[in-house]
């Protein structure tokens, strides 16, 4: 059992129940039989800034930080390969052309600004992830909306990369083998409900 396992459990519980995870829930999630091993992993996760402690009445609950959410998502979607994910994230940022938009002052009033909202939402989340994987200690407590979006973005990148790699292998060289470029091209396309998610998450994002 690792500290990231604990972070994954707290994120999953938060998404399911909109509250943090109790000791018993983490123990059940990690399938550990040892109370001391679970407590040690929890304490190490707190020390590493992956989770933090909140009181709910008289009961301790454990909630994920931004850092913990990022590492949990990378663990679930890419098996913890942080260097590879960092490279993919940084490539995705370049493809979104960050200098072409003023995301900090974006006002959504039209279909055009809806497309901009998609770019700005993705760009903000990608930069948040990139900064975390670069070593920035973001110990703010994450909420369910942010956790869901970080999971969604990293999961989307994994699916696109997997699909493009499979296509490159299936065509046996008939198609130009640039799976990362093709995945990035598709990732930057507009998606439904971006403006609503952008409004809810704007306070978390910086450009």
Coordinates of C-alpha atoms in Angstrom, one line a residue:
X1 CA 0.0 0.0 0.0
X2 CA 1.4 3.4 -1.0
X3 CA 0.5 7.0 -0.2
X4 CA -0.9 7.3 -3.7
X5 CA -3.2 4.4 -3.0
X6 CA -4.6 6.4 -0.1
X7 CA -5.0 9.4 -2.3
X8 CA -6.9 7.3 -4.9
X9 CA -9.2 6.0 -2.2
X10 CA -10.0 9.5 -0.8
X11 CA -10.7 10.8 -4.4
X12 CA -13.0 7.9 -5.2
X13 CA -14.9 8.3 -1.9
X14 CA -15.2 12.0 -2.5
X15 CA -16.6 11.5 -5.9
X16 CA -19.1 8.9 -4.7
X17 CA -20.3 10.6 -1.5
X18 CA -19.1 14.3 -1.8
X19 CA -17.3 13.9 1.6
X20 CA -13.9 12.7 2.6
X21 CA -13.0 9.1 3.4
X22 CA -13.0 7.7 6.9
X23 CA -10.3 5.4 8.2
X24 CA -12.6 2.4 7.8
X25 CA -13.3 3.4 4.2
X26 CA -9.6 3.8 3.3
X27 CA -8.9 0.4 4.9
X28 CA -11.6 -1.3 3.0
X29 CA -10.6 0.5 -0.3
X30 CA -7.0 -0.6 0.1
X31 CA -8.0 -4.1 1.1
X32 CA -5.6 -4.0 4.0
X33 CA -6.0 -6.1 7.1
X34 CA -3.6 -4.1 9.2
X35 CA -4.8 -1.0 11.0
X36 CA -1.2 0.1 11.7
X37 CA -0.2 -0.2 8.0
X38 CA -3.3 1.8 7.0
X39 CA -2.6 4.5 9.6
X40 CA 1.1 4.7 8.6
X41 CA 0.1 5.1 4.9
X42 CA -2.4 7.8 5.8
X43 CA 0.1 9.7 8.0
X44 CA 2.7 9.5 5.1
X45 CA 0.1 10.7 2.6
X46 CA -0.8 13.7 4.9
X47 CA 2.9 14.5 5.3
X48 CA 3.4 14.3 1.5
X49 CA 0.6 16.7 0.9
X50 CA -1.6 14.2 -1.0
X51 CA -4.5 14.4 1.5
X52 CA -5.5 16.4 4.6
X53 CA -7.6 15.9 7.7
X54 CA -11.0 17.5 8.3
X55 CA -13.3 17.0 11.3
X56 CA -16.9 16.0 10.6
X57 CA -18.5 16.3 14.0
X58 CA -16.2 14.3 16.2
X59 CA -15.0 12.0 13.4
X60 CA -11.8 12.5 11.4
X61 CA -12.2 12.3 7.6
X62 CA -9.5 12.5 5.0
X63 CA -9.9 14.6 1.9
X64 CA -7.7 14.9 -1.2
X65 CA -5.6 17.9 -2.0
X66 CA -5.0 19.2 -5.6
X67 CA -1.6 17.4 -5.5
X68 CA -3.2 14.2 -4.3
X69 CA -5.9 14.4 -7.0
X70 CA -3.4 14.8 -9.8
X71 CA -1.2 11.9 -8.6
X72 CA -4.3 9.7 -8.0
X73 CA -5.5 10.4 -11.6
X74 CA -2.1 9.6 -13.1
X75 CA -1.9 6.4 -11.1
X76 CA -5.4 5.3 -12.3
X77 CA -5.1 6.2 -15.9
X78 CA -1.3 5.8 -16.6
X79 CA -0.1 3.5 -13.9
X80 CA 1.8 6.2 -12.1
X81 CA 4.0 7.1 -15.1
X82 CA 4.4 10.8 -14.1
X83 CA 7.2 11.7 -16.5
X84 CA 5.3 10.4 -19.5
X85 CA 2.1 12.2 -18.4
X86 CA 4.1 15.4 -17.8
X87 CA 5.5 15.2 -21.4
X88 CA 2.0 14.6 -22.8
X89 CA 0.4 17.4 -20.8
X90 CA 3.1 19.9 -21.9
X91 CA 2.6 18.9 -25.5
X92 CA -1.2 19.4 -25.1
X93 CA -0.6 22.9 -23.7
X94 CA 1.4 23.8 -26.8
X95 CA -1.4 22.5 -29.1
X96 CA -3.9 24.7 -27.3
X97 CA -2.0 27.8 -28.3
X98 CA -2.1 29.5 -24.9
X99 CA -0.9 32.9 -26.2
X100 CA -3.9 33.2 -28.5
X101 CA -6.5 33.6 -25.7
X102 CA -7.0 35.9 -22.8
X103 CA -8.5 33.3 -20.5
X104 CA -8.4 35.4 -17.4
X105 CA -10.9 37.9 -18.7
X106 CA -13.0 35.6 -20.9
X107 CA -16.8 36.4 -20.9
X108 CA -19.0 33.8 -22.5
X109 CA -21.6 35.4 -24.7
X110 CA -21.5 33.5 -28.0
X111 CA -20.7 30.2 -29.7
X112 CA -17.3 31.6 -30.4
X113 CA -16.7 32.3 -26.7
X114 CA -18.1 28.8 -25.9
X115 CA -15.2 27.4 -28.0
X116 CA -12.8 29.7 -26.2
X117 CA -14.2 28.4 -22.9
X118 CA -13.3 24.8 -23.9
X119 CA -9.8 25.9 -24.7
X120 CA -9.4 27.9 -21.5
X121 CA -10.9 25.2 -19.3
X122 CA -8.5 22.6 -20.8
X123 CA -5.6 24.9 -20.7
X124 CA -6.2 25.9 -17.0
X125 CA -6.6 22.2 -15.9
X126 CA -3.5 21.2 -17.9
X127 CA -1.4 23.9 -16.4
X128 CA -2.6 22.9 -12.9
X129 CA -1.6 19.3 -13.6
X130 CA 1.7 20.3 -15.2
X131 CA 2.7 22.5 -12.2
X132 CA 1.9 19.8 -9.8
X133 CA 3.9 17.2 -11.7
X134 CA 6.8 19.7 -11.8
X135 CA 6.9 19.7 -8.0
X136 CA 4.6 22.6 -7.0
X137 CA 3.1 21.7 -3.7
X138 CA -0.6 22.5 -4.2
X139 CA -2.1 21.5 -0.9
X140 CA -5.4 23.2 -1.4
X141 CA -8.3 20.8 -0.6
X142 CA -9.9 19.7 -3.9
X143 CA -13.7 19.7 -4.3
X144 CA -15.7 17.1 -6.2
X145 CA -16.0 19.3 -9.4
X146 CA -12.2 19.8 -9.6
X147 CA -11.5 16.1 -8.9
X148 CA -14.0 15.1 -11.6
X149 CA -12.4 17.5 -14.2
X150 CA -8.8 16.4 -13.5
X151 CA -9.9 12.7 -13.8
X152 CA -11.8 13.6 -17.0
X153 CA -8.9 15.4 -18.7
X154 CA -6.3 12.8 -17.8
X155 CA -8.7 9.9 -18.7
X156 CA -9.5 11.6 -22.1
X157 CA -5.8 11.9 -23.0
X158 CA -5.3 8.3 -22.2
X159 CA -8.2 7.2 -24.3
X160 CA -7.1 9.3 -27.3
X161 CA -3.5 8.2 -27.1
X162 CA -4.5 4.5 -26.8
X163 CA -6.9 4.9 -29.8
X164 CA -4.2 6.5 -32.0
X165 CA -1.5 4.1 -31.0
X166 CA -3.9 1.2 -31.8
X167 CA -4.7 2.7 -35.2
X168 CA -1.0 3.2 -36.0
X169 CA -0.3 -0.4 -35.2
X170 CA -3.4 -1.7 -37.1
X171 CA -2.5 0.2 -40.3
X172 CA 1.0 -1.1 -40.2
X173 CA 2.6 2.0 -41.4
X174 CA -0.1 2.9 -44.0
X175 CA -1.0 5.9 -41.8
X176 CA 1.7 8.3 -40.7
X177 CA 2.7 7.2 -37.2
X178 CA 2.2 10.4 -35.2
X179 CA -0.2 9.2 -32.5
X180 CA 0.6 11.9 -30.0
X181 CA 0.0 14.7 -32.6
X182 CA -3.2 13.1 -33.7
X183 CA -4.4 12.7 -30.1
X184 CA -3.6 16.3 -29.4
X185 CA -5.4 17.5 -32.5
X186 CA -8.6 15.7 -31.3
X187 CA -8.1 16.8 -27.7
X188 CA -8.2 20.5 -28.5
X189 CA -11.6 20.2 -30.3
X190 CA -14.6 21.8 -28.6
X191 CA -16.8 19.8 -26.3
X192 CA -20.4 20.3 -24.9
X193 CA -20.9 22.0 -21.5
X194 CA -17.5 23.6 -21.4
X195 CA -18.8 27.1 -20.5
X196 CA -20.7 25.7 -17.5
X197 CA -17.7 23.7 -16.2
X198 CA -15.4 26.7 -16.9
X199 CA -17.6 29.0 -14.7
X200 CA -17.6 26.5 -11.9
X201 CA -13.8 25.9 -12.0
X202 CA -12.5 29.4 -12.9
X203 CA -11.4 30.2 -9.4
X204 CA -9.1 27.1 -9.5
X205 CA -7.4 28.1 -12.7
X206 CA -4.5 30.4 -13.4
X207 CA -2.9 31.3 -16.7

